[in-house]
Tab-separated table of C-alpha atoms in Angstrom:
chain	number	residue	atom	x	y	z
A	1	MET	CA	-1.304	-14.321	26.115
A	2	ALA	CA	-4.463	-12.250	25.755
A	3	ALA	CA	-7.292	-13.580	23.590
A	4	PRO	CA	-7.423	-12.096	20.075
A	5	ALA	CA	-9.772	-9.141	19.786
A	6	LEU	CA	-11.719	-7.344	17.093
A	7	ASP	CA	-13.199	-3.842	17.215
A	8	PHE	CA	-16.694	-3.805	15.747
A	9	TRP	CA	-17.513	-0.285	14.510
A	10	PHE	CA	-21.125	0.371	13.609
A	11	ASP	CA	-23.728	3.113	13.336
A	12	PHE	CA	-27.309	2.335	14.317
A	13	ALA	CA	-28.565	4.055	11.158
A	14	SER	CA	-26.343	1.918	8.914
A	15	THR	CA	-28.263	-0.695	6.998
A	16	TYR	CA	-25.542	-3.349	6.705
A	17	SER	CA	-24.745	-2.905	10.402
A	18	TYR	CA	-28.086	-4.606	11.111
A	19	PRO	CA	-27.166	-8.090	9.816
A	20	ALA	CA	-23.610	-7.654	11.140
A	21	CYS	CA	-24.837	-6.920	14.667
A	22	MET	CA	-27.396	-9.716	14.677
A	23	ARG	CA	-24.991	-12.406	13.508
A	24	ILE	CA	-21.584	-11.407	14.899
A	25	GLY	CA	-21.795	-13.164	18.291
A	26	PRO	CA	-21.638	-16.893	17.433
A	27	PRO	CA	-18.856	-16.755	14.785
A	28	ALA	CA	-16.733	-14.557	17.088
A	29	ASP	CA	-17.177	-17.060	19.934
A	30	GLN	CA	-16.310	-19.891	17.587
A	31	ALA	CA	-13.142	-18.119	16.438
A	32	GLY	CA	-12.180	-17.369	20.047
A	33	VAL	CA	-12.168	-13.640	19.273
A	34	VAL	CA	-13.235	-11.077	21.875
A	35	LEU	CA	-15.493	-8.391	20.399
A	36	ARG	CA	-15.122	-4.751	21.369
A	37	TRP	CA	-18.332	-2.988	20.391
A	38	ARG	CA	-17.670	0.469	18.966
A	39	PRO	CA	-20.921	2.311	18.200
A	40	PHE	CA	-20.091	5.639	16.527
A	41	LEU	CA	-21.627	8.311	14.322
A	42	LEU	CA	-21.127	8.063	10.595
A	43	GLY	CA	-22.814	11.440	10.016
A	44	PRO	CA	-19.752	13.620	10.763
A	45	ILE	CA	-17.588	11.313	8.622
A	46	PHE	CA	-20.012	11.557	5.703
A	47	LYS	CA	-20.123	15.342	6.177
A	48	ALA	CA	-16.331	15.507	5.920
A	49	GLN	CA	-16.659	13.672	2.587
A	50	GLY	CA	-19.194	16.248	1.438
A	51	PHE	CA	-22.341	14.129	1.932
A	52	ASP	CA	-25.269	15.669	3.786
A	53	THR	CA	-27.196	12.388	3.983
A	54	SER	CA	-26.555	8.701	3.351
A	55	PRO	CA	-24.793	8.011	0.017
A	56	PHE	CA	-27.664	5.566	-0.586
A	57	ASN	CA	-30.001	8.566	-0.739
A	58	LEU	CA	-27.607	10.620	-2.850
A	59	HIS	CA	-27.237	7.840	-5.450
A	60	PRO	CA	-30.690	6.379	-6.131
A	61	ASP	CA	-29.478	3.419	-8.235
A	62	LYS	CA	-27.117	2.371	-5.458
A	63	GLY	CA	-29.846	2.925	-2.876
A	64	ARG	CA	-32.392	0.803	-4.747
A	65	TYR	CA	-29.804	-1.946	-5.059
A	66	MET	CA	-28.914	-1.770	-1.375
A	67	TRP	CA	-32.517	-2.219	-0.218
A	68	ARG	CA	-32.950	-5.241	-2.459
A	69	ASP	CA	-29.590	-6.668	-1.394
A	70	LEU	CA	-30.475	-6.194	2.270
A	71	GLU	CA	-33.823	-7.894	1.748
A	72	ARG	CA	-32.091	-10.938	0.202
A	73	LEU	CA	-29.414	-10.940	2.877
A	74	THR	CA	-31.744	-10.743	5.861
A	75	GLY	CA	-33.915	-13.386	4.187
A	76	ASP	CA	-30.931	-15.737	3.972
A	77	LEU	CA	-30.158	-15.070	7.651
A	78	GLY	CA	-33.760	-15.575	8.760
A	79	LEU	CA	-33.978	-11.984	10.043
A	80	ALA	CA	-37.191	-10.007	9.785
A	81	PHE	CA	-36.811	-6.907	7.622
A	82	ARG	CA	-38.823	-3.754	7.167
A	83	ARG	CA	-37.450	-0.673	5.448
A	84	PRO	CA	-37.160	2.202	7.952
A	85	HIS	CA	-38.942	5.481	7.223
A	86	PRO	CA	-37.407	7.974	7.303
A	87	PHE	CA	-33.972	6.755	6.322
A	88	PRO	CA	-31.464	7.304	7.796
A	89	GLN	CA	-32.883	7.394	11.324
A	90	PRO	CA	-31.244	9.706	13.880
A	91	SER	CA	-28.842	7.433	15.777
A	92	LEU	CA	-27.357	9.848	18.315
A	93	LEU	CA	-29.521	8.971	21.321
A	94	ALA	CA	-29.286	5.209	20.855
A	95	THR	CA	-25.504	5.512	20.433
A	96	ARG	CA	-25.134	7.391	23.722
A	97	VAL	CA	-27.313	4.882	25.527
A	98	ALA	CA	-25.330	2.002	24.013
A	99	MET	CA	-22.135	3.522	25.412
A	100	VAL	CA	-23.696	3.500	28.880
A	101	GLY	CA	-24.768	-0.113	28.386
A	102	LEU	CA	-21.412	-1.278	27.080
A	103	ALA	CA	-19.782	0.093	30.242
A	104	ALA	CA	-22.306	-2.071	32.131
A	105	ASP	CA	-23.325	-5.576	31.010
A	106	TRP	CA	-26.355	-4.933	28.799
A	107	GLY	CA	-24.702	-3.139	25.876
A	108	ALA	CA	-24.762	-5.907	23.276
A	109	ALA	CA	-28.360	-6.879	24.089
A	110	PHE	CA	-29.414	-3.240	23.789
A	111	CYS	CA	-27.654	-2.827	20.420
A	112	ARG	CA	-29.382	-5.880	18.983
A	113	GLU	CA	-32.786	-4.629	20.172
A	114	VAL	CA	-32.210	-1.175	18.666
A	115	PHE	CA	-31.423	-2.733	15.293
A	116	ARG	CA	-34.424	-5.022	15.558
A	117	ALA	CA	-36.701	-2.118	16.561
A	118	GLN	CA	-35.596	-0.127	13.509
A	119	PHE	CA	-35.213	-2.781	10.804
A	120	ALA	CA	-37.732	-5.415	11.886
A	121	ARG	CA	-40.372	-3.598	13.936
A	122	GLY	CA	-40.616	-0.255	12.094
A	123	MET	CA	-39.959	1.831	15.212
A	124	GLN	CA	-38.395	5.323	15.376
A	125	ILE	CA	-35.100	4.854	17.198
A	126	GLY	CA	-34.507	8.601	17.490
A	127	ASP	CA	-37.504	8.819	19.839
A	128	ALA	CA	-36.628	8.786	23.562
A	129	ALA	CA	-39.870	6.928	24.361
A	130	VAL	CA	-38.864	4.145	21.954
A	131	VAL	CA	-35.379	3.905	23.446
A	132	GLY	CA	-36.967	3.789	26.920
A	133	GLU	CA	-39.253	0.959	25.805
A	134	ILE	CA	-36.289	-1.014	24.475
A	135	LEU	CA	-34.465	-0.555	27.776
A	136	ARG	CA	-37.473	-1.820	29.717
A	137	GLU	CA	-37.719	-4.829	27.400
A	138	ILE	CA	-34.165	-5.877	28.266
A	139	GLY	CA	-34.800	-5.310	31.959
A	140	VAL	CA	-33.055	-1.946	32.421
A	141	ALA	CA	-34.743	1.000	34.155
A	142	PRO	CA	-34.756	3.811	31.552
A	143	ASP	CA	-34.672	7.005	33.606
A	144	PRO	CA	-31.196	6.867	35.183
A	145	VAL	CA	-29.740	5.529	31.928
A	146	LEU	CA	-31.269	8.269	29.784
A	147	ALA	CA	-30.019	10.852	32.277
A	148	ARG	CA	-26.489	9.463	32.144
A	149	ALA	CA	-26.618	9.175	28.336
A	150	GLY	CA	-27.346	12.917	28.121
A	151	GLY	CA	-24.429	13.871	30.392
A	152	GLU	CA	-21.130	15.465	29.443
A	153	VAL	CA	-19.054	12.346	30.121
A	154	VAL	CA	-20.864	10.288	27.495
A	155	LYS	CA	-20.955	13.188	25.033
A	156	ASP	CA	-17.179	13.603	25.316
A	157	LEU	CA	-16.602	9.869	24.972
A	158	LEU	CA	-18.705	9.743	21.830
A	159	ARG	CA	-16.927	12.723	20.302
A	160	ALA	CA	-13.583	11.035	20.985
A	161	ARG	CA	-14.912	7.768	19.578
A	162	THR	CA	-16.014	9.360	16.332
A	163	GLN	CA	-12.674	11.187	16.090
A	164	GLU	CA	-10.899	7.850	16.593
A	165	ALA	CA	-12.960	6.314	13.784
A	166	ARG	CA	-11.788	9.073	11.444
A	167	SER	CA	-8.177	8.737	12.488
A	168	ILE	CA	-8.060	5.021	11.669
A	169	GLY	CA	-9.663	5.631	8.289
A	170	VAL	CA	-13.195	4.357	8.975
A	171	PHE	CA	-15.400	5.658	6.145
A	172	GLY	CA	-18.435	3.397	6.396
A	173	ALA	CA	-20.118	0.826	8.612
A	174	PRO	CA	-19.854	-1.843	9.730
A	175	THR	CA	-16.060	-1.821	9.939
A	176	PHE	CA	-13.963	-4.410	11.760
A	177	VAL	CA	-10.473	-3.528	13.012
A	178	THR	CA	-8.005	-6.033	14.429
A	179	THR	CA	-5.589	-5.286	17.275
A	180	GLY	CA	-2.833	-5.069	14.674
A	181	GLY	CA	-4.740	-2.340	12.816
A	182	GLU	CA	-6.047	-4.383	9.880
A	183	VAL	CA	-9.302	-2.835	8.628
A	184	PHE	CA	-12.204	-4.737	7.046
A	185	TRP	CA	-15.251	-2.892	5.747
A	186	GLY	CA	-18.667	-4.405	5.328
A	187	ASN	CA	-20.874	-7.119	6.746
A	188	ASP	CA	-19.533	-9.484	4.095
A	189	ARG	CA	-15.988	-9.136	5.447
A	190	LEU	CA	-16.849	-10.406	8.951
A	191	GLU	CA	-15.523	-13.936	8.495
A	192	GLN	CA	-12.271	-12.664	6.948
A	193	ALA	CA	-11.812	-10.172	9.812
A	194	LEU	CA	-12.354	-12.841	12.470
A	195	ALA	CA	-9.889	-15.181	10.768
A	196	TRP	CA	-7.320	-12.385	10.529
A	197	ALA	CA	-7.778	-11.441	14.210
A	198	ALA	CA	-7.381	-15.066	15.283
A	199	ARG	CA	-4.190	-15.425	13.179
A	200	GLU	CA	-2.666	-12.229	14.614
A	201	ASN	CA	-2.551	-13.618	18.107
B	1	MET	CA	-34.911	-26.134	-21.096
B	2	ALA	CA	-32.013	-23.707	-21.693
B	3	ALA	CA	-29.094	-23.735	-19.256
B	4	PRO	CA	-29.237	-20.999	-16.608
B	5	ALA	CA	-27.274	-17.906	-17.566
B	6	LEU	CA	-25.624	-14.993	-15.851
B	7	ASP	CA	-24.569	-11.669	-17.379
B	8	PHE	CA	-21.142	-10.637	-16.120
B	9	TRP	CA	-20.778	-6.850	-16.385
B	10	PHE	CA	-17.279	-5.465	-15.904
B	11	ASP	CA	-15.025	-2.564	-16.806
B	12	PHE	CA	-11.344	-3.245	-17.486
B	13	ALA	CA	-10.377	-0.295	-15.285
B	14	SER	CA	-12.391	-1.611	-12.326
B	15	THR	CA	-10.215	-3.028	-9.575
B	16	TYR	CA	-12.618	-5.646	-8.208
B	17	SER	CA	-13.375	-6.772	-11.762
B	18	TYR	CA	-9.838	-8.211	-11.823
B	19	PRO	CA	-10.377	-10.988	-9.232
B	20	ALA	CA	-13.926	-11.530	-10.531
B	21	CYS	CA	-12.712	-12.106	-14.091
B	22	MET	CA	-9.843	-14.352	-13.061
B	23	ARG	CA	-11.952	-16.621	-10.866
B	24	ILE	CA	-15.406	-16.671	-12.465
B	25	GLY	CA	-14.897	-19.576	-14.889
B	26	PRO	CA	-14.638	-22.656	-12.637
B	27	PRO	CA	-17.487	-21.811	-10.179
B	28	ALA	CA	-19.792	-20.962	-13.118
B	29	ASP	CA	-18.986	-24.313	-14.765
B	30	GLN	CA	-19.555	-26.077	-11.471
B	31	ALA	CA	-22.946	-24.380	-11.025
B	32	GLY	CA	-23.902	-25.229	-14.619
B	33	VAL	CA	-24.374	-21.521	-15.382
B	34	VAL	CA	-23.558	-20.093	-18.807
B	35	LEU	CA	-21.687	-16.794	-18.567
B	36	ARG	CA	-22.449	-13.909	-20.876
B	37	TRP	CA	-19.492	-11.532	-20.763
B	38	ARG	CA	-20.592	-7.905	-20.793
B	39	PRO	CA	-17.620	-5.531	-20.897
B	40	PHE	CA	-18.862	-1.947	-20.637
B	41	LEU	CA	-17.680	1.544	-19.701
B	42	LEU	CA	-18.235	2.722	-16.168
B	43	GLY	CA	-16.989	6.232	-17.007
B	44	PRO	CA	-20.254	7.573	-18.480
B	45	ILE	CA	-22.176	6.063	-15.551
B	46	PHE	CA	-19.863	7.709	-13.018
B	47	LYS	CA	-20.193	10.995	-14.942
B	48	ALA	CA	-23.976	10.806	-14.683
B	49	GLN	CA	-23.516	10.463	-10.902
B	50	GLY	CA	-21.327	13.572	-10.917
B	51	PHE	CA	-17.943	11.808	-10.619
B	52	ASP	CA	-15.164	12.824	-12.993
B	53	THR	CA	-12.866	9.989	-11.924
B	54	SER	CA	-13.086	6.797	-9.882
B	55	PRO	CA	-14.850	7.257	-6.528
B	56	PHE	CA	-11.717	5.624	-5.070
B	57	ASN	CA	-9.746	8.687	-6.162
B	58	LEU	CA	-12.428	11.109	-4.968
B	59	HIS	CA	-12.534	9.556	-1.485
B	60	PRO	CA	-8.944	8.883	-0.373
B	61	ASP	CA	-9.868	6.864	2.766
B	62	LYS	CA	-12.011	4.558	0.684
B	63	GLY	CA	-9.311	4.377	-1.973
B	64	ARG	CA	-6.590	3.449	0.519
B	65	TYR	CA	-8.835	0.762	1.958
B	66	MET	CA	-9.663	-0.629	-1.492
B	67	TRP	CA	-5.995	-1.067	-2.456
B	68	ARG	CA	-5.260	-2.896	0.786
B	69	ASP	CA	-8.408	-5.006	0.443
B	70	LEU	CA	-7.501	-5.916	-3.129
B	71	GLU	CA	-3.987	-6.866	-2.063
B	72	ARG	CA	-5.387	-9.238	0.607
B	73	LEU	CA	-7.986	-10.606	-1.785
B	74	THR	CA	-5.613	-11.323	-4.667
B	75	GLY	CA	-3.183	-12.824	-2.144
B	76	ASP	CA	-5.890	-15.237	-0.941
B	77	LEU	CA	-6.643	-16.159	-4.558
B	78	GLY	CA	-2.982	-16.637	-5.469
B	79	LEU	CA	-3.149	-13.857	-8.070
B	80	ALA	CA	-0.196	-11.563	-8.683
B	81	PHE	CA	-1.000	-7.937	-7.918
B	82	ARG	CA	0.615	-4.638	-8.787
B	83	ARG	CA	-1.144	-1.311	-8.388
B	84	PRO	CA	-1.706	0.279	-11.815
B	85	HIS	CA	-0.338	3.752	-12.471
B	86	PRO	CA	-2.131	5.834	-13.492
B	87	PHE	CA	-5.433	4.712	-12.039
B	88	PRO	CA	-7.957	4.330	-13.541
B	89	GLN	CA	-6.465	3.201	-16.855
B	90	PRO	CA	-8.303	4.102	-20.091
B	91	SER	CA	-10.373	1.011	-20.867
B	92	LEU	CA	-12.085	2.039	-24.119
B	93	LEU	CA	-9.754	0.313	-26.588
B	94	ALA	CA	-9.565	-2.971	-24.652
B	95	THR	CA	-13.359	-2.969	-24.311
B	96	ARG	CA	-13.869	-2.571	-28.052
B	97	VAL	CA	-11.355	-5.332	-28.779
B	98	ALA	CA	-13.029	-7.586	-26.209
B	99	MET	CA	-16.344	-7.112	-28.026
B	100	VAL	CA	-14.712	-8.320	-31.227
B	101	GLY	CA	-13.225	-11.304	-29.377
B	102	LEU	CA	-16.475	-12.242	-27.647
B	103	ALA	CA	-18.166	-12.416	-31.063
B	104	ALA	CA	-15.373	-14.846	-32.007
B	105	ASP	CA	-13.985	-17.479	-29.617
B	106	TRP	CA	-11.112	-15.676	-27.910
B	107	GLY	CA	-13.014	-13.077	-25.873
B	108	ALA	CA	-12.695	-14.589	-22.400
B	109	ALA	CA	-8.991	-15.365	-22.860
B	110	PHE	CA	-8.377	-11.793	-24.032
B	111	CYS	CA	-10.255	-10.306	-21.062
B	112	ARG	CA	-8.210	-12.334	-18.587
B	113	GLU	CA	-4.948	-11.256	-20.247
B	114	VAL	CA	-5.970	-7.582	-20.207
B	115	PHE	CA	-6.647	-7.765	-16.476
B	116	ARG	CA	-3.393	-9.616	-15.898
B	117	ALA	CA	-1.461	-7.079	-18.010
B	118	GLN	CA	-2.840	-4.215	-15.964
B	119	PHE	CA	-2.994	-5.595	-12.424
B	120	ALA	CA	-0.161	-8.134	-12.436
B	121	ARG	CA	2.313	-6.982	-15.095
B	122	GLY	CA	2.121	-3.184	-14.728
B	123	MET	CA	1.297	-2.575	-18.400
B	124	GLN	CA	-0.665	0.350	-19.886
B	125	ILE	CA	-3.835	-1.171	-21.297
B	126	GLY	CA	-4.853	2.068	-23.035
B	127	ASP	CA	-1.847	1.689	-25.339
B	128	ALA	CA	-2.622	0.096	-28.726
B	129	ALA	CA	0.839	-1.524	-28.810
B	130	VAL	CA	0.108	-3.255	-25.475
B	131	VAL	CA	-3.288	-4.469	-26.686
B	132	GLY	CA	-1.628	-5.729	-29.849
B	133	GLU	CA	0.955	-7.612	-27.767
B	134	ILE	CA	-1.806	-9.246	-25.706
B	135	LEU	CA	-3.571	-10.332	-28.893
B	136	ARG	CA	-0.386	-11.898	-30.241
B	137	GLU	CA	0.143	-13.701	-26.910
B	138	ILE	CA	-3.247	-15.392	-27.224
B	139	GLY	CA	-2.577	-16.263	-30.870
B	140	VAL	CA	-4.695	-13.596	-32.572
B	141	ALA	CA	-3.329	-11.393	-35.372
B	142	PRO	CA	-3.702	-7.801	-34.086
B	143	ASP	CA	-4.106	-5.706	-37.230
B	144	PRO	CA	-7.508	-6.862	-38.531
B	145	VAL	CA	-8.878	-6.977	-34.981
B	146	LEU	CA	-7.733	-3.452	-34.122
B	147	ALA	CA	-9.216	-2.232	-37.413
B	148	ARG	CA	-12.550	-3.852	-36.655
B	149	ALA	CA	-12.494	-2.602	-33.041
B	150	GLY	CA	-12.208	0.974	-34.324
B	151	GLY	CA	-15.146	0.625	-36.731
B	152	GLU	CA	-18.634	2.063	-36.407
B	153	VAL	CA	-20.308	-1.286	-35.757
B	154	VAL	CA	-18.347	-1.913	-32.572
B	155	LYS	CA	-18.659	1.710	-31.453
B	156	ASP	CA	-22.447	1.534	-31.798
B	157	LEU	CA	-22.592	-1.801	-30.005
B	158	LEU	CA	-20.577	-0.432	-27.109
B	159	ARG	CA	-22.724	2.674	-26.818
B	160	ALA	CA	-25.833	0.473	-26.723
B	161	ARG	CA	-24.167	-1.795	-24.171
B	162	THR	CA	-23.341	1.060	-21.831
B	163	GLN	CA	-26.864	2.417	-22.245
B	164	GLU	CA	-28.239	-1.021	-21.354
B	165	ALA	CA	-26.078	-1.067	-18.212
B	166	ARG	CA	-27.623	2.233	-17.128
B	167	SER	CA	-31.135	1.087	-17.867
B	168	ILE	CA	-30.847	-1.995	-15.654
B	169	GLY	CA	-29.395	0.068	-12.818
B	170	VAL	CA	-25.733	-0.936	-13.038
B	171	PHE	CA	-23.758	1.626	-11.005
B	172	GLY	CA	-20.471	-0.180	-10.410
B	173	ALA	CA	-18.446	-3.193	-11.460
B	174	PRO	CA	-18.376	-6.099	-11.434
B	175	THR	CA	-22.134	-6.618	-11.544
B	176	PHE	CA	-23.879	-9.931	-12.153
B	177	VAL	CA	-27.409	-10.032	-13.565
B	178	THR	CA	-29.540	-13.157	-13.833
B	179	THR	CA	-31.958	-13.891	-16.672
B	180	GLY	CA	-34.780	-12.991	-14.302
B	181	GLY	CA	-33.247	-9.553	-13.711
B	182	GLU	CA	-31.788	-10.107	-10.248
B	183	VAL	CA	-28.770	-7.824	-9.784
B	184	PHE	CA	-25.700	-8.599	-7.651
B	185	TRP	CA	-22.917	-6.045	-7.272
B	186	GLY	CA	-19.345	-6.860	-6.363
B	187	ASN	CA	-16.810	-9.633	-6.644
B	188	ASP	CA	-17.935	-10.912	-3.237
B	189	ARG	CA	-21.464	-11.532	-4.539
B	190	LEU	CA	-20.379	-13.959	-7.287
B	191	GLU	CA	-21.296	-17.161	-5.438
B	192	GLN	CA	-24.697	-15.772	-4.439
B	193	ALA	CA	-25.371	-14.673	-8.035
B	194	LEU	CA	-24.463	-18.088	-9.445
B	195	ALA	CA	-26.675	-19.846	-6.899
B	196	TRP	CA	-29.568	-17.503	-7.726
B	197	ALA	CA	-29.115	-18.037	-11.485
B	198	ALA	CA	-29.064	-21.816	-11.024
B	199	ARG	CA	-32.248	-21.681	-8.906
B	200	GLU	CA	-34.098	-19.520	-11.437
B	201	ASN	CA	-33.943	-22.184	-14.094
């Protein structure tokens, strides 16, 4: 019997995807659940809902609350936190590069460093030089990766990925989806999603 | 030194206010935190954000997810659950009656029975006959209460209450606010809010 699995959908620009990405590894291991990392773009999904930016920008009260909540949350987790400017950051390039890395063996490490660069180090993750620096830091030569990330294969994969997110009803990030199709939205649903995935098997 | 306190803001039509209301008593007692029940109307706050109904109706993917999430959540808590039709239910009358009850000693019991009537028993909480039935069930004579609930004093109090919610940045329900002004939004933040309130003291 295959190990239970959980799809981990996230957007690099999504604030609550930061704590989710940084903490997901150990509890998944402990639950015996295999993670399938699914970076995608929330932008087209928000656009389909009529939003032209993050709902946290469109609704200032909710946005103010979110930043404070994230500050408390990262504090509890011992994660450094700095509010990114501008917000949201363009996540397209990092997402393409992550797809290259997840097909190799450095995808998860890259994702964590992108989140850390943006939410702890105040770096601009839409900048190719920044993405190149992150790659070098995890021991990956940037040039061939950036070339592959800009190619048609990765572009098509990402379009299909974002389409898949829509078709399963993903409307925010992070979202966790079990093999049986059970959907859990939000960093605070991680434990419940892992328990559900483990029970499904 | 006064006991630590927590304001519990909720709207009777709010789906996640149902589990919050049904479970809040014991953990608050255990944390030594005094609850101040703050029923209010989310409608005017949604209107100010440009919504003419619940965001769960405006965004069908999010709505579908919420109903499934609530079903799982109430299942875990051992609470009966039936989806109310129509949704959202008109909560004005029950809110006014709750304000009368909270000034007496039957407010919390009434609030729990209103949520149970709506989310477990499929009753129409906007109906004065239903509210009257709930009052009788908790041993309160309906007629004088309904008369007082329709009076100017309660109307003014409720308007001020909803205005207060806006001024402290409440944008959804349930919301928990500590004496020190720390705001926590959502049923899943209850434990964190209680711990914060206890620490503040």
